[in-house]
Short mmCIF file of C-alpha atoms in Angstrom, two decimals:
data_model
loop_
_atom_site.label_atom_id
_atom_site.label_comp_id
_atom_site.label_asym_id
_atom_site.label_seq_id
_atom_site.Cartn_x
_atom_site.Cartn_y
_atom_site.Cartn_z
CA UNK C 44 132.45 1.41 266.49
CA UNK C 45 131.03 -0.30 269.68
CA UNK C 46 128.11 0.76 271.25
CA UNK C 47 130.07 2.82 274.31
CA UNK C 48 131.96 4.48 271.84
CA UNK C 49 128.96 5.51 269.76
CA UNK C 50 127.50 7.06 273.24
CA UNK C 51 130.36 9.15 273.67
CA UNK C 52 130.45 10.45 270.22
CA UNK C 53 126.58 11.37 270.53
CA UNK C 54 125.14 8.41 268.26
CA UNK C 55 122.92 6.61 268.58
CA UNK C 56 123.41 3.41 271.03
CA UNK C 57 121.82 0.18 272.41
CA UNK C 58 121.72 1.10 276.33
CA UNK C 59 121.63 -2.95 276.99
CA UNK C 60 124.72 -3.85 275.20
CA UNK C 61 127.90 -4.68 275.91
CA UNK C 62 127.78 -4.91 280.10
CA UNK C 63 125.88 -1.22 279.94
CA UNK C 64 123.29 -2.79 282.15
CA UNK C 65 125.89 -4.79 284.72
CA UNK C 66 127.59 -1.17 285.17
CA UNK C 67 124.65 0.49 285.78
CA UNK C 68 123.91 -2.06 288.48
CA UNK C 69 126.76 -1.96 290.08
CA UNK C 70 126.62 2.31 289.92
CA UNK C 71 123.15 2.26 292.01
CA UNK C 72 124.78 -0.68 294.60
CA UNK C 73 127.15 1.23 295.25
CA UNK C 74 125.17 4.11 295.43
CA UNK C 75 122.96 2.30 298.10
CA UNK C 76 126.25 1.51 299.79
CA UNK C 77 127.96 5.35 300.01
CA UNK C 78 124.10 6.72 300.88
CA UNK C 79 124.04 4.42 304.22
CA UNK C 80 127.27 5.29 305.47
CA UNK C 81 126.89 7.49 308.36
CA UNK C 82 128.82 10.87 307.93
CA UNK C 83 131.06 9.87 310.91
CA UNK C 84 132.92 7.30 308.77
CA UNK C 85 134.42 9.24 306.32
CA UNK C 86 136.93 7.14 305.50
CA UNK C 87 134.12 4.19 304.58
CA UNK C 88 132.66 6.71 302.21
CA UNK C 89 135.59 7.83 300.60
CA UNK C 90 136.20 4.71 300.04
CA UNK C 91 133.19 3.42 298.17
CA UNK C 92 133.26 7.25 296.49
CA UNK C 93 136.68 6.22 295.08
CA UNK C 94 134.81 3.01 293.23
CA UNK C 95 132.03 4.76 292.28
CA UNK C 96 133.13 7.75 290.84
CA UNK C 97 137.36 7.40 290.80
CA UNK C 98 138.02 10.44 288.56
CA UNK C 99 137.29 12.99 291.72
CA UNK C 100 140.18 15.40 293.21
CA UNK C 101 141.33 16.08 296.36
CA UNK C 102 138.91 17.50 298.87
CA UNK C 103 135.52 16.90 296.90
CA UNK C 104 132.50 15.91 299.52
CA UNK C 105 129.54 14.63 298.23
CA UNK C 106 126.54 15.07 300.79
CA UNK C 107 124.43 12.35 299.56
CA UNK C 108 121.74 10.65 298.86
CA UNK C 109 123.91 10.64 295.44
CA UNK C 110 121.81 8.65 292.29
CA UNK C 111 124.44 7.70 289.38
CA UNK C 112 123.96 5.86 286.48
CA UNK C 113 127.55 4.98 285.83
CA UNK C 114 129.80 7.37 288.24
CA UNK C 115 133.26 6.47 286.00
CA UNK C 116 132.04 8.86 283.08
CA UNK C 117 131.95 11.77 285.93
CA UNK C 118 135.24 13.78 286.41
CA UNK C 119 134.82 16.00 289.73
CA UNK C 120 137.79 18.66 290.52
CA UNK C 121 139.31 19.65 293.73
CA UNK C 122 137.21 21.14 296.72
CA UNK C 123 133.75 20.31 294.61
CA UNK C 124 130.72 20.05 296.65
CA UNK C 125 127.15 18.17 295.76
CA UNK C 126 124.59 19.04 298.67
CA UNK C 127 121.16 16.34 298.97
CA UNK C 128 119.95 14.44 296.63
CA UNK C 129 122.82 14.60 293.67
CA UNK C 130 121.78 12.79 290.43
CA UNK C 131 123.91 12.60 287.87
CA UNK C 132 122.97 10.39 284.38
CA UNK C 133 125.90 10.07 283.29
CA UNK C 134 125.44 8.24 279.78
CA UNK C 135 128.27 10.66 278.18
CA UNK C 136 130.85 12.65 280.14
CA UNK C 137 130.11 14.88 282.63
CA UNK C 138 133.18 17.48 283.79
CA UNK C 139 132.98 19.16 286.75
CA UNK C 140 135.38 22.05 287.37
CA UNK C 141 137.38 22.77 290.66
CA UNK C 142 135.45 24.72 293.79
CA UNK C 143 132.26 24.18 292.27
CA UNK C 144 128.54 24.09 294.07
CA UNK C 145 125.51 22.00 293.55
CA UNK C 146 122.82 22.59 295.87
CA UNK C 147 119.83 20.07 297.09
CA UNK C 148 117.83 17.98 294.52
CA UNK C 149 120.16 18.61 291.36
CA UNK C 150 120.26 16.78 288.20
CA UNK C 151 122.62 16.28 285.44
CA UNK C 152 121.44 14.81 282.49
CA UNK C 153 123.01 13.14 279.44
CA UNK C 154 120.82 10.38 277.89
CA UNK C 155 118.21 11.98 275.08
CA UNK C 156 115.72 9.94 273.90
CA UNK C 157 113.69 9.91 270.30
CA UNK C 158 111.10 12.78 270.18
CA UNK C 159 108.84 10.05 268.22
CA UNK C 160 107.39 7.41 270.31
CA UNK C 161 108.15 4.53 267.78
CA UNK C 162 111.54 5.25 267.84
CA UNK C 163 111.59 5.64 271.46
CA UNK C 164 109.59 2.28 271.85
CA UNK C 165 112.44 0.71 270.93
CA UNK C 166 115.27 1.75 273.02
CA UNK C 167 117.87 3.15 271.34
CA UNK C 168 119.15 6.64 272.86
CA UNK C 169 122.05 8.70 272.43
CA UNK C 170 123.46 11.12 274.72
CA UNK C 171 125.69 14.78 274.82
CA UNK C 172 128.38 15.85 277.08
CA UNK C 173 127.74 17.93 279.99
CA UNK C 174 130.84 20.40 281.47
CA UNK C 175 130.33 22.76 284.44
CA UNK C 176 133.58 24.76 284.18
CA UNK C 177 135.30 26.15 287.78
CA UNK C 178 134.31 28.16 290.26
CA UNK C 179 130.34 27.88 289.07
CA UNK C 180 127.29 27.72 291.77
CA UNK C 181 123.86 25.75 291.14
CA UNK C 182 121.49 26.56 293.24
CA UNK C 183 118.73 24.06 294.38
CA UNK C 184 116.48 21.91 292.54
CA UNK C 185 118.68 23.28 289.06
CA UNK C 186 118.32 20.68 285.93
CA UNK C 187 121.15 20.58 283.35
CA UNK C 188 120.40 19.16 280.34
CA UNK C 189 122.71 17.53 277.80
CA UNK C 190 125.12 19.59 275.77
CA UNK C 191 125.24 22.39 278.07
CA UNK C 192 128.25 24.21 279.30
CA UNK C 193 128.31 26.50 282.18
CA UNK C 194 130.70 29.04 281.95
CA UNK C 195 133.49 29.47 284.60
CA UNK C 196 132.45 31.64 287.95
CA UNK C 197 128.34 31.43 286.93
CA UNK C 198 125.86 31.19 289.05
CA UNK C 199 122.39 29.69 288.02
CA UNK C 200 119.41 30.38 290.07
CA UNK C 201 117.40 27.97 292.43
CA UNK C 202 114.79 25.87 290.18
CA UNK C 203 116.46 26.94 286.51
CA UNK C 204 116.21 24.27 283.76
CA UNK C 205 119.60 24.79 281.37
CA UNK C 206 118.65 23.67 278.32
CA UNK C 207 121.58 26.06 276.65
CA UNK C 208 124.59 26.93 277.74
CA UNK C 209 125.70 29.65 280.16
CA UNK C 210 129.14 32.05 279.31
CA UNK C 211 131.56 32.50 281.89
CA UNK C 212 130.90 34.88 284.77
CA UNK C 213 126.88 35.18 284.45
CA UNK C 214 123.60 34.99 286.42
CA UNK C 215 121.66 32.94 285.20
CA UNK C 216 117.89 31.73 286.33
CA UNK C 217 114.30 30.60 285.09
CA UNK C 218 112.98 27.85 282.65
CA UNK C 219 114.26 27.49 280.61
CA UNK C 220 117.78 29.47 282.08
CA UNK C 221 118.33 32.48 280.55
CA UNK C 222 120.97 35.13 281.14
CA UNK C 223 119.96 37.59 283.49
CA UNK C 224 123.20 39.68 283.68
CA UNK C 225 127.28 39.46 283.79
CA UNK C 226 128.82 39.04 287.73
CA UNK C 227 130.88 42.12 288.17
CA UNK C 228 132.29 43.77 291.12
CA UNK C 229 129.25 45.32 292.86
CA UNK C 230 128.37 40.97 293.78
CA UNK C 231 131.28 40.99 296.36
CA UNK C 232 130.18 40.62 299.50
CA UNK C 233 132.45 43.73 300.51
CA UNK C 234 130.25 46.17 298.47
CA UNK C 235 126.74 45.10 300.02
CA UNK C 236 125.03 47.94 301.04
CA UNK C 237 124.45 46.24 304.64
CA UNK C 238 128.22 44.94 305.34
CA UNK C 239 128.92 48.91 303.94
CA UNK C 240 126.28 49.74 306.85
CA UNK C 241 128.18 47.76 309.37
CA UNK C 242 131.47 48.84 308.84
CA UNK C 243 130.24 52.41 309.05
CA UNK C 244 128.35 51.96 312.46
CA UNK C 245 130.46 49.34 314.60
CA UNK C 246 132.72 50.79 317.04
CA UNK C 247 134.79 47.47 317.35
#
């Protein structure tokens, strides 16, 4: 088994074999490059989006600054958006759904490193999968941590830390992110007490 294939299967790996490091180099470079394209050339930054991080669908926009480790282990679908400051350590596989949100300063983390300093000393890592499923929101400044799934249509609150992860349709905040409650019909925007309010009292 080669080193990249023992990173993908969660073993543990030599992060400095095998033209890891050259990849990772060229990941930040063209990092630098998409960050200092001015948001009037679109076409410039699709263009060095499609290098960086080809697995991405139709209609995804990626604010920026964005901070990748590797960018081709990050699948992104259709109409996906990434506001400021979008890391992504992508040492496994990390699958973001269609319609998705990531607010400012997020992180998504895949490397794990030995809990015991003389193991850590000496380099070896090994990493876990990371899937945010479709139609999810992260608010700002929210850290996902390796191995977690976040369940289709969840939200997680501004400043959570997922260390575990999230079912489909929840609210989710705090550190570490816990389940607050299931989504249901009283969240539509149609049933807030103030667009009810509106409705009631406009005479257009």
């Amino acid at each position: 088994m080669t080193e990249t294939e023992k990173m993908f299967f969660g073993k543990m790996y030599n992060p400095f074999a095998e033209g890891m490091p050259e990849a990772r180099r060229h990941a930040h470079e063209l990092c630098q490059k998409y960050n200092a394209i001015p948001e009037s050339e679109a076409e410039k930054r699709e263009e060095i989006l499609s290098l960086l991080m080809p697995d991405h669908a139709e209609g995804v926009y990626l604010q920026g600054p964005v901070y990748f480790d590797f960018g081709t282990h990050i699948s992104m679908g259709k109409n996906s958006y990434a506001n400021f400051n979008f890391c992504v350590l992508d040492e496994n596989r990390v699958t973001i759904g269609d319609n998705v949100f990531i607010g400012p300063n997020c992180s998504i983390l895949t490397p794990i490193h030995p809990l015991c300093h003389e193991d850590r000393n000496t380099g070896f890592e090994y990493s876990a999968p990371v899937t945010i499923e479709d139609n999810c929101w992260l608010g700002g400044s929210v850290t996902v941590l390796p191995g977690v799934t976040i369940g289709a249509g969840s939200v997680i609150g501004a400043g959570s830390v997922v260390t575990k992860s999230i079912p489909a349709g929840s609210l989710a905040y705090g550190n570490p992110c816990r389940v607050a409650r299931k989504l249901t019909e009283a969240d539509r925007i149609a049933n807030r007490p103030d667009r009810k309010s509106t409705r009631l009292n406009s005479s257009h």
